[in-house]
PDB file of C-alpha atoms in Angstrom:
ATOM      1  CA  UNK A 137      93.289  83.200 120.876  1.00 72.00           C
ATOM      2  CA  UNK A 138      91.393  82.773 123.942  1.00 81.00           C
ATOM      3  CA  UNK A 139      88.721  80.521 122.695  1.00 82.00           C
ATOM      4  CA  UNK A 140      85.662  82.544 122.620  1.00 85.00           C
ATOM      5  CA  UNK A 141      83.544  83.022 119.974  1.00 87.00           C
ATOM      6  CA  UNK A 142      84.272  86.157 117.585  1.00 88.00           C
ATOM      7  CA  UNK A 143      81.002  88.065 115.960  1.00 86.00           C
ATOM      8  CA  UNK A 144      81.369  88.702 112.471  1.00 87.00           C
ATOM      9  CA  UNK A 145      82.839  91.953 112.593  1.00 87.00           C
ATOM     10  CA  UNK A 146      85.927  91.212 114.799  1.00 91.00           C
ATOM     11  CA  UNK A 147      89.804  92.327 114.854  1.00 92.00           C
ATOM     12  CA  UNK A 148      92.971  90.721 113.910  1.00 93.00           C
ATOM     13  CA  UNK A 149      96.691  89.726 115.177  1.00 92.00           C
ATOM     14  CA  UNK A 150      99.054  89.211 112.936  1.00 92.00           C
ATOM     15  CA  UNK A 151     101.796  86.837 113.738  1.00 90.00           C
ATOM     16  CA  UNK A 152     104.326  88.428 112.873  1.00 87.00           C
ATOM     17  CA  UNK A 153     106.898  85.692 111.352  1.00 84.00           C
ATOM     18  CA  UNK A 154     104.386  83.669 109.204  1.00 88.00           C
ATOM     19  CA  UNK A 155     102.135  86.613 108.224  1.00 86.00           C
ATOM     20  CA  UNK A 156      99.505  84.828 109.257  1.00 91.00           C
ATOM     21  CA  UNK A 157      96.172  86.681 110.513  1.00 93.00           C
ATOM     22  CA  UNK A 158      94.429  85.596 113.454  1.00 91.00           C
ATOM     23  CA  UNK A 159      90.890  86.189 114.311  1.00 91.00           C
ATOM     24  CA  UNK A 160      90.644  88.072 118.457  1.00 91.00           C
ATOM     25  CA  UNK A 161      88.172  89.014 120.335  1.00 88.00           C
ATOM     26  CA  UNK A 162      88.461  92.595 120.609  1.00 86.00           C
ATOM     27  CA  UNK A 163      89.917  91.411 124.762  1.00 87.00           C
ATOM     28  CA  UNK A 164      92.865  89.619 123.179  1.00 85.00           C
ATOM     29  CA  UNK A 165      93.323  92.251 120.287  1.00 86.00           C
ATOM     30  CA  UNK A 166      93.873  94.966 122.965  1.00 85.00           C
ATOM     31  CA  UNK A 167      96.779  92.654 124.735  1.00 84.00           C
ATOM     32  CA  UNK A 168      98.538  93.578 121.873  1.00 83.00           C
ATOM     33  CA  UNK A 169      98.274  97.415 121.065  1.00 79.00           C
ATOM     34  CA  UNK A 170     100.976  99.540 121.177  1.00 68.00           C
ATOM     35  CA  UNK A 171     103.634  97.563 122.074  1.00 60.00           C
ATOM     36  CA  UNK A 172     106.846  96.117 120.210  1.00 62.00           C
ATOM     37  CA  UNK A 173     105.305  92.607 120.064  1.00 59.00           C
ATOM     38  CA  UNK A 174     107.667  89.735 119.428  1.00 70.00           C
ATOM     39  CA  UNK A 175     105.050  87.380 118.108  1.00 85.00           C
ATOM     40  CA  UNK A 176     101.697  88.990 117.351  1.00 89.00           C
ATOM     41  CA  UNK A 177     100.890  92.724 116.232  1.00 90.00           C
ATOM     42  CA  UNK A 178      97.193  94.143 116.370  1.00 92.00           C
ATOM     43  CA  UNK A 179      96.474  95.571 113.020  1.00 94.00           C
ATOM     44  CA  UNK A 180      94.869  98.821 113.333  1.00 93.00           C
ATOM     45  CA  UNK A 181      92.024 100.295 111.601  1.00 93.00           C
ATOM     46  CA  UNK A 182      93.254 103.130 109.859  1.00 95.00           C
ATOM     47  CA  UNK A 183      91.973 103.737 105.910  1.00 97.00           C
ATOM     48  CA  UNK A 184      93.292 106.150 104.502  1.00 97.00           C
ATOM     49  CA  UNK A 185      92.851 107.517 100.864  1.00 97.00           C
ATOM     50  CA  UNK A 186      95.722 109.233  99.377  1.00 96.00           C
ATOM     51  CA  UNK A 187      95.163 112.079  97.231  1.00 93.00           C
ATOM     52  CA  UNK A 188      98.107 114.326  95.235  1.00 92.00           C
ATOM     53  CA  UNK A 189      99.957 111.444  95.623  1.00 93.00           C
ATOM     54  CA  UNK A 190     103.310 111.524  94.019  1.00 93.00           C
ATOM     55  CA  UNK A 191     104.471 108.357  91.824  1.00 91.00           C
ATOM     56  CA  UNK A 192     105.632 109.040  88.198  1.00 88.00           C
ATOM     57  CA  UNK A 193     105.273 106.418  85.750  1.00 85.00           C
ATOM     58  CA  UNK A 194     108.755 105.835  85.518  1.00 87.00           C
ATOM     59  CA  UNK A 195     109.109 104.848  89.228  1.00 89.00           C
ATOM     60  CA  UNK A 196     106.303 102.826  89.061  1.00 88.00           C
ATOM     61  CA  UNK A 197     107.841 101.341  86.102  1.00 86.00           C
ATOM     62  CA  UNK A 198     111.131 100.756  87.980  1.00 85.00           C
ATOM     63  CA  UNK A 199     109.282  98.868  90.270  1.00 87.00           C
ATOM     64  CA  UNK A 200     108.528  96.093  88.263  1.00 84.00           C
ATOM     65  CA  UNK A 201     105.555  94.750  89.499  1.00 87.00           C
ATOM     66  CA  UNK A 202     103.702  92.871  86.481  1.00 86.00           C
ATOM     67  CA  UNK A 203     100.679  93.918  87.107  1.00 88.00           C
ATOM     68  CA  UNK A 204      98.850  97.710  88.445  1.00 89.00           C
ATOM     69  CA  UNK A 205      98.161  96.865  91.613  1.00 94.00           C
ATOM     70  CA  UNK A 206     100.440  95.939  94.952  1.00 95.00           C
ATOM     71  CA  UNK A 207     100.916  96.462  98.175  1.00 97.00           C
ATOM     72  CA  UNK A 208     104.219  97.385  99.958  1.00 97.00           C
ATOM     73  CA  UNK A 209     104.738  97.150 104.195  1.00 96.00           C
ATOM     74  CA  UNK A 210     107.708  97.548 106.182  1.00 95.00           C
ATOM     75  CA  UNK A 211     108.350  94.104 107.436  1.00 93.00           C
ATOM     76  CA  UNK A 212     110.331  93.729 111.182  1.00 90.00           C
ATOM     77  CA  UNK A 213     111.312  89.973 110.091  1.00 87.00           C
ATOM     78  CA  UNK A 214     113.442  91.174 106.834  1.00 89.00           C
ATOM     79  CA  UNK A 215     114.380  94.134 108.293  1.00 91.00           C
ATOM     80  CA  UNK A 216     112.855  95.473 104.913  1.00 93.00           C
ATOM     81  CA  UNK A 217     110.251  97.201 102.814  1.00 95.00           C
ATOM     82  CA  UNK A 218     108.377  94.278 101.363  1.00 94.00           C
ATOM     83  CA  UNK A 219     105.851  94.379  98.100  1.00 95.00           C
ATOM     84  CA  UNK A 220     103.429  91.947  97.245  1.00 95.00           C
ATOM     85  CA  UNK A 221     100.760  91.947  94.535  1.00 94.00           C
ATOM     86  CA  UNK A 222      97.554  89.880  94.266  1.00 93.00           C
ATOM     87  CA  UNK A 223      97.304  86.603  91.735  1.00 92.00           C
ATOM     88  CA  UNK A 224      94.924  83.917  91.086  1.00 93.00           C
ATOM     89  CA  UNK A 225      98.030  81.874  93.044  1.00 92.00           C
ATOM     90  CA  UNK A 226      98.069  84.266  96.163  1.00 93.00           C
ATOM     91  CA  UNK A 227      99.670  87.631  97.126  1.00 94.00           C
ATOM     92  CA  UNK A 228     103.333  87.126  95.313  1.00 91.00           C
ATOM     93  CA  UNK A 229     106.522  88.743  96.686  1.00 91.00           C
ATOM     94  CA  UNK A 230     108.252  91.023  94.202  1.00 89.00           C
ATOM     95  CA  UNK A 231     111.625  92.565  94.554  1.00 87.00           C
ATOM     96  CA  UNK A 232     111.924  95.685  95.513  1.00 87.00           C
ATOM     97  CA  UNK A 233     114.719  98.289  95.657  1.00 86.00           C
ATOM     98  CA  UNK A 234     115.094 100.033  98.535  1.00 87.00           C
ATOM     99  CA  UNK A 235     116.806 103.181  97.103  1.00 90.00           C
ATOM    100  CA  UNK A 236     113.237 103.642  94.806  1.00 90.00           C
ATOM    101  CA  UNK A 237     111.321 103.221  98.019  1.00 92.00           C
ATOM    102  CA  UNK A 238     112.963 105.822 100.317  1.00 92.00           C
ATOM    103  CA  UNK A 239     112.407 107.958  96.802  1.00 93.00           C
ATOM    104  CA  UNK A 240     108.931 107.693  97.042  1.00 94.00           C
ATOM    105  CA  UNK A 241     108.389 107.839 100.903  1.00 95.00           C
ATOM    106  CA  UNK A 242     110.785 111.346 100.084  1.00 94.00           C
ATOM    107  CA  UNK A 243     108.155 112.504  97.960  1.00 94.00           C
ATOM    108  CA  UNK A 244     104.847 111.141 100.290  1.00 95.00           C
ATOM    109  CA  UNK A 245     106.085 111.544 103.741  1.00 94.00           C
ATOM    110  CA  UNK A 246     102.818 109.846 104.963  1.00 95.00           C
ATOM    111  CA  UNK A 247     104.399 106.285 104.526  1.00 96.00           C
ATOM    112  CA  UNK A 248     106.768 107.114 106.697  1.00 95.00           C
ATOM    113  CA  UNK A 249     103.989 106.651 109.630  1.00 94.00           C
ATOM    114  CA  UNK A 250     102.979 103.104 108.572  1.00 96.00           C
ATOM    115  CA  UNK A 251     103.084 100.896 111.283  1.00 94.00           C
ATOM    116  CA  UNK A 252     105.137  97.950 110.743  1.00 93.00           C
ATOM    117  CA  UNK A 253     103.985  94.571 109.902  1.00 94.00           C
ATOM    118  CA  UNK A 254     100.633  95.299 109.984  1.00 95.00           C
ATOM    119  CA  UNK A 255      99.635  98.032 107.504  1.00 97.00           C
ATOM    120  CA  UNK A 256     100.620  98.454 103.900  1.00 98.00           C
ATOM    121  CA  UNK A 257     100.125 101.549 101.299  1.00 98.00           C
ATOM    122  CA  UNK A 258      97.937  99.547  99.014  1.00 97.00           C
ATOM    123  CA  UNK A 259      97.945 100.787  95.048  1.00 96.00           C
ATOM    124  CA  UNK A 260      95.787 100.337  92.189  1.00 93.00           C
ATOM    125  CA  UNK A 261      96.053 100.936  88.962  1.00 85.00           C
ATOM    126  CA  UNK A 262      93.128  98.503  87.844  1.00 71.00           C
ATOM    127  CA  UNK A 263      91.161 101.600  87.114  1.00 54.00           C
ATOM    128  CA  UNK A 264      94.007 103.410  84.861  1.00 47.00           C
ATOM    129  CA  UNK A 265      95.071 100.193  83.262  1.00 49.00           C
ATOM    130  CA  UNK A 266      91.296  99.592  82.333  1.00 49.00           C
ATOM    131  CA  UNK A 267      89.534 102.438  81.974  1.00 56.00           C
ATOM    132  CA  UNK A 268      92.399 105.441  81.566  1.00 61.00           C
ATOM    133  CA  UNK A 269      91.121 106.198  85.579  1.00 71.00           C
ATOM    134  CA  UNK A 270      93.710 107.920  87.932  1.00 84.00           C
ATOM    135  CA  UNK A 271      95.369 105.043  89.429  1.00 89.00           C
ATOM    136  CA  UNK A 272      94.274 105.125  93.734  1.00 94.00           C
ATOM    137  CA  UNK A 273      96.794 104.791  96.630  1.00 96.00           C
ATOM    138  CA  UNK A 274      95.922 104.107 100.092  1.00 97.00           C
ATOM    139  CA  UNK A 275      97.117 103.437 103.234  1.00 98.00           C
ATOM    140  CA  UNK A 276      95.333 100.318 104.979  1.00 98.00           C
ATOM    141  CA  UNK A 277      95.330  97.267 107.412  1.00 98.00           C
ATOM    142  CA  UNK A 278      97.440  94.629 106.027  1.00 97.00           C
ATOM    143  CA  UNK A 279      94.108  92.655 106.632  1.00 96.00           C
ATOM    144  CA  UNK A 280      92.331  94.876 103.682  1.00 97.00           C
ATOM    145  CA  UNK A 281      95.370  93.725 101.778  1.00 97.00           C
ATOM    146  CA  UNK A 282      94.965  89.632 102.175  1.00 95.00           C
ATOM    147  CA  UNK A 283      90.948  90.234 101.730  1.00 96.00           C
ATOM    148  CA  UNK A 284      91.839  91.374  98.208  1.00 97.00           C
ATOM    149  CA  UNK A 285      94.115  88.637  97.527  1.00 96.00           C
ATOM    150  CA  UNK A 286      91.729  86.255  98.896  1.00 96.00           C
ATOM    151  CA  UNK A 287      88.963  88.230  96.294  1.00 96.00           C
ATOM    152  CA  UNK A 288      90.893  87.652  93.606  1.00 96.00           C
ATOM    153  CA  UNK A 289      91.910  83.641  94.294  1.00 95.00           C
ATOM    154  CA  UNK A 290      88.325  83.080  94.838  1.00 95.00           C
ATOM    155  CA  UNK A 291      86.597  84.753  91.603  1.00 95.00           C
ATOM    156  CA  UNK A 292      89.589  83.969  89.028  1.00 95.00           C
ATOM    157  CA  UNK A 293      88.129  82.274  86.075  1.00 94.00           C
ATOM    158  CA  UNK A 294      90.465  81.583  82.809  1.00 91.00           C
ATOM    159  CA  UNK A 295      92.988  83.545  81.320  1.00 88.00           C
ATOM    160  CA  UNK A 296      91.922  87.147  82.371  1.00 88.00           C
ATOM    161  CA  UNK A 297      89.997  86.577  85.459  1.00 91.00           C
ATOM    162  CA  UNK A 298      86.494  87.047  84.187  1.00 91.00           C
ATOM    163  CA  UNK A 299      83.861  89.917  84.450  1.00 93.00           C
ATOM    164  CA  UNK A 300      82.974  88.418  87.636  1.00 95.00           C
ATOM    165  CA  UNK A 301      86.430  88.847  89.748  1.00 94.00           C
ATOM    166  CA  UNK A 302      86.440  92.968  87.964  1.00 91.00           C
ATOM    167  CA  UNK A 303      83.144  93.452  89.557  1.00 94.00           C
ATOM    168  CA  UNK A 304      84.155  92.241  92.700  1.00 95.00           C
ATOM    169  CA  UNK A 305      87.672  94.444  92.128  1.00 94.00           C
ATOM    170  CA  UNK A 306      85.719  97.278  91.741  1.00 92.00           C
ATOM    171  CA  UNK A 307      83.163  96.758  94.505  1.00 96.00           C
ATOM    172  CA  UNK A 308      86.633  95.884  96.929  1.00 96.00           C
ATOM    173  CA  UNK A 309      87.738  99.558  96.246  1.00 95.00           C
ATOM    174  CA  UNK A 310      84.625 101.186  96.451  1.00 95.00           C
ATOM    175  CA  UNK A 311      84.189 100.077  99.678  1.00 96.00           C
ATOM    176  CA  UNK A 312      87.420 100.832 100.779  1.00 97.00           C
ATOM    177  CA  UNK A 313      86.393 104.300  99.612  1.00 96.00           C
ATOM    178  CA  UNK A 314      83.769 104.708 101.344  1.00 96.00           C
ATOM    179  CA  UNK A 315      85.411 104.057 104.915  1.00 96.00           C
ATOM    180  CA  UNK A 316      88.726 105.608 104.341  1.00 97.00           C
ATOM    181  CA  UNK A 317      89.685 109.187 105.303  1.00 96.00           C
ATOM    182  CA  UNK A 318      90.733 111.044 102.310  1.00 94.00           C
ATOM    183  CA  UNK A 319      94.423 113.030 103.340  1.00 93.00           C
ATOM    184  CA  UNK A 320      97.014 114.303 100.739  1.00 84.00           C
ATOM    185  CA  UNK A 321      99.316 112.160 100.013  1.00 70.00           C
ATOM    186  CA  UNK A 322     102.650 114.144 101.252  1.00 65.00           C
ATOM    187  CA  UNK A 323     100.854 114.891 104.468  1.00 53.00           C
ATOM    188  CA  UNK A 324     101.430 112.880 107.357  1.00 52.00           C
ATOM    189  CA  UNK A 325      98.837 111.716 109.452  1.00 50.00           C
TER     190      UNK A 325
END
């Protein structure tokens, strides 16, 4: 925003009515912490892994996302809970119903703290869908959320992706592992 140069590992703004991400210098980034930004939100760093987290597979059926994995964020511009899931095409806006989502923030109280805008209970179900694994929830940056979709655009080959983009799937959420904070999933935090 200001010009200078970012190092590699840097933060990010979010404008809030494109959903774009913008690269700050950690300076500019502070500008906008905790405030009820108009334009711009700081997205936070805050990985969390939920465990005992409570989704049957009939809500998650009554979801109807198309594929098992998605990510769902209160956004201030709709005035909504959004959900978007990753494709070869981009991240893909899915319809939700509200009345399913206060049903499942009822039974996880933790997404009641996410911070609008800019972070997002991210699910997968890649594992489950592909290897009968426990399918993971977590509560991340919205940025984690676009680097996935960005994964995914950028290793898609064919039909089913290719081994290459279910390595890189896996390594994504490994990592994401590794630096999140492992909480039960009805606690809040």
């Amino acid at each position: 925003m200001c010009g200078r140069e970012v190092p590699a590992s840097h933060q990010h703004l979010l404008e809030i009515g494109s959903r774009r991400l913008l690269c700050a210098c950690a300076a500019c980034a502070l500008l906008f912490s905790g405030q009820a930004a108009t334009k711009f939100r700081r997205v936070p760093r805050r990985n969390l892994m939920l465990q005992n987290f409570q989704l049957t597979e009939a809500q998650w059926e009554g979801l109807s996302i198309p594929i098992n994995m998605a990510f769902f964020f209160v956004s201030t511009a709709t005035s909504r809970v959004e959900v978007m899931y990753p494709s070869p095409a981009g991240a893909t806006e899915s319809l939700l119903a509200q009345d399913a989502w206060a049903e499942i923030v009822a039974a996880n109280p933790v997404l009641s703290t996410l911070e609008a805008d800019v972070e997002a209970l991210l699910v997968s179900g890649v594992g489950h869908a592909r290897q009968g694994a426990a399918a993971e929830y977590f509560v991340v940056p919205i940025d984690e959320c676009f680097k996935l979709v960005g994964l995914i655009r950028l290793h898609w080959k064919g039909l089913s992706g290719g081994t290459e983009v279910w390595q890189e799937i896996s390594r994504f959420f490994s990592e994401l592992k590794q630096k999140s904070r492992t909480i039960s999933g009805g606690a809040r935090a």
